[in-house]
Short mmCIF file of C-alpha atoms and ligand atoms in Angstrom, two decimals:
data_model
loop_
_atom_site.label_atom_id
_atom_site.label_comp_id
_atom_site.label_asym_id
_atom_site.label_seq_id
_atom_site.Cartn_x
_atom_site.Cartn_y
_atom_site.Cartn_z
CA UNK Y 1 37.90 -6.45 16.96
CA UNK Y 2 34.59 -7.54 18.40
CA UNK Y 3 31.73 -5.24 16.51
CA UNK Y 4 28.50 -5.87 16.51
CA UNK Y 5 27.68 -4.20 12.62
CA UNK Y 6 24.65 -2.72 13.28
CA UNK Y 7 25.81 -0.16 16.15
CA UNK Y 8 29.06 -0.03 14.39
CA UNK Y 9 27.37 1.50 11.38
CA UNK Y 10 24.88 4.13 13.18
CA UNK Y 11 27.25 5.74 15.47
CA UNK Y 12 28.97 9.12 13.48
CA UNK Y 13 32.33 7.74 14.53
CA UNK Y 14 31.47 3.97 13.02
CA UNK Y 15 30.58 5.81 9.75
CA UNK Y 16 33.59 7.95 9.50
CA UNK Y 17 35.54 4.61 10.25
CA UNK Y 18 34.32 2.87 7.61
CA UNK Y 19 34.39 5.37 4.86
CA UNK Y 20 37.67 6.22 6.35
CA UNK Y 21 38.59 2.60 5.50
CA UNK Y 22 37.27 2.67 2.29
CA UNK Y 23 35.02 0.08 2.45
CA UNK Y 24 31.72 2.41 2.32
CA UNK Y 25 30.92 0.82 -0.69
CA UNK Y 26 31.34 -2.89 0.08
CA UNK Y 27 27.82 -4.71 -0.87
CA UNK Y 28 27.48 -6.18 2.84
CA UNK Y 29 27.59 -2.80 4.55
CA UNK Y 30 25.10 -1.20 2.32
CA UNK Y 31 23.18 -4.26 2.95
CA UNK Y 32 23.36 -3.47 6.79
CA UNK Y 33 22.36 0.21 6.00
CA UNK Y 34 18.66 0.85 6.59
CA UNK Y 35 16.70 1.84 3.32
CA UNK Y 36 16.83 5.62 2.94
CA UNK Y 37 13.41 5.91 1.46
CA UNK Y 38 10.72 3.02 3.08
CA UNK Y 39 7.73 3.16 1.41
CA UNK Y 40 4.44 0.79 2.07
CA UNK Y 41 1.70 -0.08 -0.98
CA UNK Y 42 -1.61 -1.22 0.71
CA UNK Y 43 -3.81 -3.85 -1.51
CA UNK Y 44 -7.41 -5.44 -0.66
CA UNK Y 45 -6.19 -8.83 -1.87
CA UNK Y 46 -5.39 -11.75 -0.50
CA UNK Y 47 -1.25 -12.08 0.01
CA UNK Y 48 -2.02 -15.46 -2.59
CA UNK Y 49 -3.44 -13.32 -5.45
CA UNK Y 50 -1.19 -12.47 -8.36
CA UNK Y 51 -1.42 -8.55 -8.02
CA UNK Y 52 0.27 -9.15 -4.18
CA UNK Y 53 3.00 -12.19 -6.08
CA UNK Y 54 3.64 -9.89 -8.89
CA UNK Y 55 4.29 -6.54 -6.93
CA UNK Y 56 6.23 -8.21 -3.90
CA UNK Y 57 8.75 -9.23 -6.97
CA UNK Y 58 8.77 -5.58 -8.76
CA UNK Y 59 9.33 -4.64 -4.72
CA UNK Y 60 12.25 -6.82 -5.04
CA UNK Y 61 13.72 -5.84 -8.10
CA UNK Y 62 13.17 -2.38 -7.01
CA UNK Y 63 15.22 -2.61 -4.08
CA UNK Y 64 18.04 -4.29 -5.52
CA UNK Y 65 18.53 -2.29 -8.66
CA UNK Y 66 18.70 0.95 -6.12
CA UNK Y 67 21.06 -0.93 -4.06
CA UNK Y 68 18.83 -0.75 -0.81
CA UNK Y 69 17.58 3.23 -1.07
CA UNK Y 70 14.29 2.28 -2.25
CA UNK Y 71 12.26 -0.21 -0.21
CA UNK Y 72 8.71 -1.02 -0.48
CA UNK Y 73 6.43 -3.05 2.26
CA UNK Y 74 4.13 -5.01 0.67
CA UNK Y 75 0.48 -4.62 3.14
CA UNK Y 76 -1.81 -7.24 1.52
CA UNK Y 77 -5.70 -7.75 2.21
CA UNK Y 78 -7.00 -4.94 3.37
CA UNK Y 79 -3.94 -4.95 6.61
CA UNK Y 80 -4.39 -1.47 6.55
CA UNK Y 81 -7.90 -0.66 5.67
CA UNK Y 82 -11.22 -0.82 3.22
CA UNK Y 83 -10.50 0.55 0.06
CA UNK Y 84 -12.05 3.77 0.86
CA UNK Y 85 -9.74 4.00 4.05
CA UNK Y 86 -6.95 2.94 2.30
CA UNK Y 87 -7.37 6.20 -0.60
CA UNK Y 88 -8.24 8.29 2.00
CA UNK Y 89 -4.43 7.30 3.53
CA UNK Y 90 -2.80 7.65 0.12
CA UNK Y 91 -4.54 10.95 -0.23
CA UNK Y 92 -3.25 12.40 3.69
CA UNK Y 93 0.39 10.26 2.79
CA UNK Y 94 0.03 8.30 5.71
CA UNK Y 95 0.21 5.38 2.76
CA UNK Y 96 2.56 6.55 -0.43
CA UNK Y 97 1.57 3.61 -2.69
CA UNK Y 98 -2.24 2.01 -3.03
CA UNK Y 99 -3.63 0.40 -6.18
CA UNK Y 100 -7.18 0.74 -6.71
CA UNK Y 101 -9.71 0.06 -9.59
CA UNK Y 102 -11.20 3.03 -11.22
CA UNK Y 103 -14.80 2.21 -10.46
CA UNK Y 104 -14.08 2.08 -7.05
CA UNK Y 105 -13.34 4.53 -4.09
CA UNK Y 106 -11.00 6.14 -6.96
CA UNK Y 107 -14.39 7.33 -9.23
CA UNK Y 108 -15.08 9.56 -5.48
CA UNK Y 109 -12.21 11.98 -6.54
CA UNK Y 110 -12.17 10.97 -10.31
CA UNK Y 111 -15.95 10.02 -11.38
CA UNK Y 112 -14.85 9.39 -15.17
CA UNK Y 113 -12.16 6.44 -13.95
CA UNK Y 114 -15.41 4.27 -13.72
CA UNK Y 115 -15.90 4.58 -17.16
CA UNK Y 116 -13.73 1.24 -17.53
CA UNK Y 117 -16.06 -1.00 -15.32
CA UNK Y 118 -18.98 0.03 -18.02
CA UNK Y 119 -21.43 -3.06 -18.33
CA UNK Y 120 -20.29 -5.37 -21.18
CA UNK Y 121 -18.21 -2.87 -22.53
CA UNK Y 122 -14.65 -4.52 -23.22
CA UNK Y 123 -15.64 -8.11 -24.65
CA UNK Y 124 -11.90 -9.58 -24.78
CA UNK Y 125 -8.31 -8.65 -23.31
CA UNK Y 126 -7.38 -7.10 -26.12
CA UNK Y 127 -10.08 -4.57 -26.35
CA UNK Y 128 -9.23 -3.94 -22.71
CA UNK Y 129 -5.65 -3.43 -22.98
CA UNK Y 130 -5.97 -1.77 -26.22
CA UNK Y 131 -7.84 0.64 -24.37
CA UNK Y 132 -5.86 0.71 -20.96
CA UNK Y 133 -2.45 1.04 -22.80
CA UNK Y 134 -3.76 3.24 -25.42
CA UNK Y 135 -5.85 6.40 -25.59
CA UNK Y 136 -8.39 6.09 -23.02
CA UNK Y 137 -5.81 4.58 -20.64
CA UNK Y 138 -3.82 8.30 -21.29
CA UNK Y 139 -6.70 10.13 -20.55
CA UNK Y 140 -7.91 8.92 -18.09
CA UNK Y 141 -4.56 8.76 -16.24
CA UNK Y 142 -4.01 12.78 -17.33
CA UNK Y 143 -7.61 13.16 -14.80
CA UNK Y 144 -5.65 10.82 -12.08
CA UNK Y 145 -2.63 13.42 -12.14
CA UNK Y 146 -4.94 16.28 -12.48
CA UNK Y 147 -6.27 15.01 -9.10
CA UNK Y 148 -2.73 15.65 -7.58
CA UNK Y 149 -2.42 11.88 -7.46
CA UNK Y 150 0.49 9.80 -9.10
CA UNK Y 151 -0.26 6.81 -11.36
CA UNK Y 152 2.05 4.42 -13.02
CA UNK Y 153 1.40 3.83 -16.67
CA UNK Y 154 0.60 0.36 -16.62
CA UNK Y 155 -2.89 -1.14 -15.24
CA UNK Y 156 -2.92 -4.60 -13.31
CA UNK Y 157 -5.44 -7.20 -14.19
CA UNK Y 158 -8.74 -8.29 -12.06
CA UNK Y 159 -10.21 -9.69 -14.79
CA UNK Y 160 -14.23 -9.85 -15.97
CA UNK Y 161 -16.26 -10.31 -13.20
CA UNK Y 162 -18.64 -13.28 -12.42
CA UNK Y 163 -21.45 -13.60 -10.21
CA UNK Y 164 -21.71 -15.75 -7.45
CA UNK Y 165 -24.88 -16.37 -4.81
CA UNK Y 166 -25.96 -18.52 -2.08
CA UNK Y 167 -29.20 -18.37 -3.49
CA UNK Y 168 -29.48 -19.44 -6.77
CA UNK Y 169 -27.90 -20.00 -10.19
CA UNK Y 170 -28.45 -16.69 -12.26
CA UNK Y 171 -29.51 -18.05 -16.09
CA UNK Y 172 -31.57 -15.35 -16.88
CA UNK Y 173 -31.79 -11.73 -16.31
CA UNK Y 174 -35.01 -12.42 -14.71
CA UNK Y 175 -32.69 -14.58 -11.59
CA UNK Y 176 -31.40 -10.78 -10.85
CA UNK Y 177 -34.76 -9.35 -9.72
CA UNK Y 178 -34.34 -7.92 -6.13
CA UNK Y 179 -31.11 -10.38 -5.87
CA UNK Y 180 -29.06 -8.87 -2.72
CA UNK Y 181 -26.17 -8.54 -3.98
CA UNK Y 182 -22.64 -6.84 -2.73
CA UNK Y 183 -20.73 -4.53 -4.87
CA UNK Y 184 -17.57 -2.16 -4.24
CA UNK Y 185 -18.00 1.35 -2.70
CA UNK Y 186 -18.31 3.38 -6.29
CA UNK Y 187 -21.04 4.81 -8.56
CA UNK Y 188 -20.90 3.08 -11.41
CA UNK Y 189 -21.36 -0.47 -9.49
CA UNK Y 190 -24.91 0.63 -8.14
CA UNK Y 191 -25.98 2.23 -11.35
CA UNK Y 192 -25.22 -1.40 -12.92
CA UNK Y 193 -27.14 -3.83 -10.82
CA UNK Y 194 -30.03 -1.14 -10.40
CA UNK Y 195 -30.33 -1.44 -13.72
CA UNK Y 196 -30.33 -5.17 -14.21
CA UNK Y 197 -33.29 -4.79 -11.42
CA UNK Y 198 -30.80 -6.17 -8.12
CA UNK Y 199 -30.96 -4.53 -4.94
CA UNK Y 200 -26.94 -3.85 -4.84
CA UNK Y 201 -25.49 -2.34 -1.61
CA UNK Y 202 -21.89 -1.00 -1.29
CA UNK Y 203 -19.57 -3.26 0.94
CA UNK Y 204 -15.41 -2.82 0.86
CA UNK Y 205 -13.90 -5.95 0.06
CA UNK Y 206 -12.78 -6.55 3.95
CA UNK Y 207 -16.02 -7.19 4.92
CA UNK Y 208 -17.04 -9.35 2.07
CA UNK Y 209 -16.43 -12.54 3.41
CA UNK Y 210 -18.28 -12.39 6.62
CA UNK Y 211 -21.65 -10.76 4.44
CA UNK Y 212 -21.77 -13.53 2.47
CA UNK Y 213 -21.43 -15.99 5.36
CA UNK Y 214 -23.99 -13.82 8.00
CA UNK Y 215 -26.25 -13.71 4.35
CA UNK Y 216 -26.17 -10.13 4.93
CA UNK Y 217 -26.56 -10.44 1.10
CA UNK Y 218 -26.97 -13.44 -0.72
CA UNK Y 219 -24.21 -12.92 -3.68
CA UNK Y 220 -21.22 -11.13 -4.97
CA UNK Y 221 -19.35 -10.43 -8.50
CA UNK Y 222 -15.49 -10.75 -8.85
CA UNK Y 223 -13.27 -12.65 -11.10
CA UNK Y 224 -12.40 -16.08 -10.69
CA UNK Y 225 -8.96 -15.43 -9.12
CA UNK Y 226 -10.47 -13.26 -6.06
CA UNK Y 227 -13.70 -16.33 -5.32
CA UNK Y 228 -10.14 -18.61 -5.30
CA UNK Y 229 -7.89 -16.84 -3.28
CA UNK Y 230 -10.15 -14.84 -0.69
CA UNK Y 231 -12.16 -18.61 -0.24
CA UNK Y 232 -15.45 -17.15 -1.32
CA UNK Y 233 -16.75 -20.35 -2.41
CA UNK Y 234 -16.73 -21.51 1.19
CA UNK Y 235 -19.41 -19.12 2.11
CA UNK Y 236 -21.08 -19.41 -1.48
CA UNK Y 237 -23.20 -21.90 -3.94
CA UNK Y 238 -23.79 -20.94 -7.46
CA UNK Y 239 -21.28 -19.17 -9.50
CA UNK Y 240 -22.93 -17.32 -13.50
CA UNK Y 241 -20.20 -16.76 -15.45
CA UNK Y 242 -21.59 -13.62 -16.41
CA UNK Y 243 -17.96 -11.62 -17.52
CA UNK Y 244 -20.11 -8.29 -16.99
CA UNK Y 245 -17.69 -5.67 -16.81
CA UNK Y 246 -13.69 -6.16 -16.77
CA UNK Y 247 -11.93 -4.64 -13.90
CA UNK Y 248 -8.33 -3.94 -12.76
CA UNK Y 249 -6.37 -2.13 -10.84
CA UNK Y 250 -4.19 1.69 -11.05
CA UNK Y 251 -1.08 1.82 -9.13
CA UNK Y 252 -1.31 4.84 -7.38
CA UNK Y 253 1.10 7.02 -5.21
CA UNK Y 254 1.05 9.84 -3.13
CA UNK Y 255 2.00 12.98 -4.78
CA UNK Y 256 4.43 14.51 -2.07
CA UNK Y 257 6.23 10.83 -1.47
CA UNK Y 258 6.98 10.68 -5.32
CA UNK Y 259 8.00 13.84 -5.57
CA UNK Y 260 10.70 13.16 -2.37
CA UNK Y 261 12.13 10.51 -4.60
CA UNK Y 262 15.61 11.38 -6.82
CA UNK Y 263 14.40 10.49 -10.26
CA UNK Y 264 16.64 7.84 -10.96
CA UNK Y 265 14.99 6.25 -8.03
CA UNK Y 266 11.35 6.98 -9.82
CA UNK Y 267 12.94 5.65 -12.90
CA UNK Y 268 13.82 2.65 -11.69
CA UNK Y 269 10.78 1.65 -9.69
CA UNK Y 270 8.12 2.91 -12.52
CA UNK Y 271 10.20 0.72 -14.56
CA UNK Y 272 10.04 -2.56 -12.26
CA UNK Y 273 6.14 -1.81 -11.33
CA UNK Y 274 4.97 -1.81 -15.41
CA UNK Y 275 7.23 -4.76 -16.15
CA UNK Y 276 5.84 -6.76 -13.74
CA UNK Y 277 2.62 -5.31 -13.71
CA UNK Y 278 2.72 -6.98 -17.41
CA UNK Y 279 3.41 -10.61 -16.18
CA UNK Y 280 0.48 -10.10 -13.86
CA UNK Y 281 -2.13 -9.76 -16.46
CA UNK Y 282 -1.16 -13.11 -17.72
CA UNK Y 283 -0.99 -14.54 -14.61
CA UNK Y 284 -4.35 -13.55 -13.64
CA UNK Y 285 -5.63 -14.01 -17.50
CA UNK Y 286 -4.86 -17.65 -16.92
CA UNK Y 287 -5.64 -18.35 -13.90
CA UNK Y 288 -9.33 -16.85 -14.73
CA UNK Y 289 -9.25 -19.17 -18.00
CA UNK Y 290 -8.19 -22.33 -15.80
CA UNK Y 291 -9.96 -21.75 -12.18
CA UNK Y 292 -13.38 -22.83 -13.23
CA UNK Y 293 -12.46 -26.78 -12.67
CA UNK Y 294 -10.66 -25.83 -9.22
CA UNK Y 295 -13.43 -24.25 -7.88
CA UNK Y 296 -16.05 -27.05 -8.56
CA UNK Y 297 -14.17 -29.02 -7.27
CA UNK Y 298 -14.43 -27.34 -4.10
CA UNK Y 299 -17.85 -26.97 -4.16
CA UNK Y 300 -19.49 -24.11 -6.47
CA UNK Y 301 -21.83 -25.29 -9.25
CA UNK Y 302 -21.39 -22.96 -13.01
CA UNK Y 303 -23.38 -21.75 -15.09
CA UNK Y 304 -22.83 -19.95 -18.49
CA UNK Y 305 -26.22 -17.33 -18.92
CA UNK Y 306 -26.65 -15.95 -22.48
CA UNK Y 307 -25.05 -12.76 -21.87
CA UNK Y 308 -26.62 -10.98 -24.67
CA UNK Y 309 -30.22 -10.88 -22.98
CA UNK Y 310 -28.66 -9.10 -20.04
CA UNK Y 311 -26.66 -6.97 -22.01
CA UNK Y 312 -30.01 -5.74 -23.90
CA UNK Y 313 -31.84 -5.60 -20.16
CA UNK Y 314 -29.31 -2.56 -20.09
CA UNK Y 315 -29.57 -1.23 -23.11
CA UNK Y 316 -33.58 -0.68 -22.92
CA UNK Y 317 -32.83 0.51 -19.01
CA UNK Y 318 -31.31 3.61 -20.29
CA UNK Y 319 -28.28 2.58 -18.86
CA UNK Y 320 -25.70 3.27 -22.11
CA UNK Y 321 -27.42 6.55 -22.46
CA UNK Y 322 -26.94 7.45 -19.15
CA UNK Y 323 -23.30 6.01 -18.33
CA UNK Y 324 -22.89 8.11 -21.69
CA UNK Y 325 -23.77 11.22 -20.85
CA UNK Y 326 -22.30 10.47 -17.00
CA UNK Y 327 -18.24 10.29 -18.31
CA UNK Y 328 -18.96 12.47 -21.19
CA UNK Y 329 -18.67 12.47 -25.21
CA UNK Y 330 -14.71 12.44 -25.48
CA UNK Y 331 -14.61 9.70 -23.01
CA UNK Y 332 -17.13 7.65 -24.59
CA UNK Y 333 -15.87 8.40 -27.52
CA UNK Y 334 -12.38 7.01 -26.43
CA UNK Y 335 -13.84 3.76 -24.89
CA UNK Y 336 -16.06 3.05 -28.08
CA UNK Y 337 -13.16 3.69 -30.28
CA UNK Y 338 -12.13 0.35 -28.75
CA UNK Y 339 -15.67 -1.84 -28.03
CA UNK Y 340 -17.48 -0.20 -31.08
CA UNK Y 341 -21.02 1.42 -30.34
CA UNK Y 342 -22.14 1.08 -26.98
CA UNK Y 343 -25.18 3.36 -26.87
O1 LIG U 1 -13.78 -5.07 -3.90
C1 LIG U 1 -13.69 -5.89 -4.82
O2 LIG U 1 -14.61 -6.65 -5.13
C2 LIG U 1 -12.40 -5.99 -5.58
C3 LIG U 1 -11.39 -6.67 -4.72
O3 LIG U 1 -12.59 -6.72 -6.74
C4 LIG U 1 -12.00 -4.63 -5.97
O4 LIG U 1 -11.00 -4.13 -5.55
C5 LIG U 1 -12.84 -3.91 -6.92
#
């Protein structure tokens, strides 16, 4: 018999066929079988960057443990969108998976998600993950679902972010002065570098590369592992290894798409997305630990400021007090719980 499988499986009579063979459950048809549920998660990273790596594999493990229902299209670098375009998607479920830092185009429908990008707040990974896996990490998650979003429990790395310029090394805080410098759409970013005296203006990530290279603004801040993998160093100089605020990303999902899922179908792929969600972070820990050397060799030129005189540049700004009262006693309570006394 001369069947082509594909047209053999979607006609009515091809199905009955088959399960009237008893071979509906033989591994290469349900291969054949189109995924019941195909889903798509939208990232602003390059395809390169661990956070795409690490959830193209959970993708993969995902499909295979629900033999094929559940399949999930990986749309790296900002394919479908800024960040803000991208939420706005998730929100309307024209996109059921996105993940997104809480300081960014997330702190528009949540404000207090930014409270994790606070200046010099976390000063190591385990103050961060202590707080992202513990207490704060709960709370803040509870506003997320509040929101009538869905989150998964664990948070994927960025890392601390550095600052790099065309312009100049930044050694002091005094280098920061009117700098023009990009940061994400969100709040808490402007409230930062307005208070370290920069002239910050809100940019999503797409069009980061070509304001560096038109000098639209003269600098940037990211973590080592985005300046590598989205080639930022090609269109920048100086890079001040400033680690001013830690940042990562929630994995977020639309509401009604979750909701259409059978729950051992959520089981499984909550289950794949934290476990590999955990290699990422020390991926993306080590590459950040290691990338310094890489990227002088391609060109950019370090520095390591004394971090403490910008840190204190904030704290006679105002800007603890503010941030404080901003995301509110429990909250700061919650984060200093972890960093000790902030403000
Ligand atoms: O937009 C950025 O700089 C990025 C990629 O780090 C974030 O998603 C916050």
């Amino acid at each position: 018999m001369k069947l082509d499988r594909r047209s053999f499986l979607v006609t009515s009579a091809g199905t009955a066929a088959v399960a009237a063979s008893g071979l509906m459950g033989a591994p290469w048809i349900r291969r054949a079988q189109a995924a019941e549920f195909s889903y798509k998660v939208g990232t602003d990273l390059p395809a390169s960057h661990p956070l795409n790596v690490r959830i193209q594999q959970a993708t993969d493990a995902i499909k295979k443990e629900t033999d094929g229902r559940m399949e999930i299209r990986v749309f790296a670098n900002n394919q479908l969108g800024g960040d803000p375009d991208m939420f706005a998607q998730l929100r309307a479920g024209a996109l059921e998976f996105f993940t997104l830092s809480g300081a960014n185009a997330l702190s528009s429908l949540v404000p207090k998600t930014a409270i994790t990008g606070t200046g010099f707040a976390f000063k190591n990974y385990d103050q961060v993950f202590g707080a992202l896996d513990g207490e704060l990490g709960a709370h803040l998650r509870g506003l997320i679902t509040k929101a009538g979003l869905v989150v998964q429990d664990k948070v994927w790395d960025n890392g601390f972010r550095q600052i790099t310029t065309s312009s100049k090394a930044i050694a002091t805080p005094a280098d920061l002065q009117g700098l023009k410098i990009r940061v994400p759409p969100g709040r808490l970013w402007i409230s930062l570098f307005r208070a370290l005296n920069s002239a910050p203006t809100s940019i999503s990530f797409n069009e980061v590369y070509s304001s560096l290279q038109t000098k639209v603004v003269e600098g940037q801040e990211n973590a080592l592992a985005v300046v590598d993998t989205a080639k930022l160093y090609e269109v920048q100089k100086y890079c001040s290894m400033t680690s001013h605020m830690w940042d990562g990303f929630w994995f977020l999902g639309n509401r009604t798409a979750w909701e259409k899922l059978p729950a051992s179908v959520r089981d499984i792929t909550s289950k794949h997305l934290n476990a590999y969600a955990m290699l990422q972070r020390q991926d993306v820990a080590q590459l950040n630990a290691s990338l310094q050397k890489t990227l002088e060799s391609k060109g950019l030129q370090f520095n390591a400021p004394d971090v403490a005189s910008f840190r204190d540049v904030l704290q006679k700004s105002g800007f603890y007090a503010e941030q404080k009262k901003f995301f509110g006693d429990e909250e700061w309570a919650l984060l200093e719980k972890v960093t000790g006394k902030l403000a």
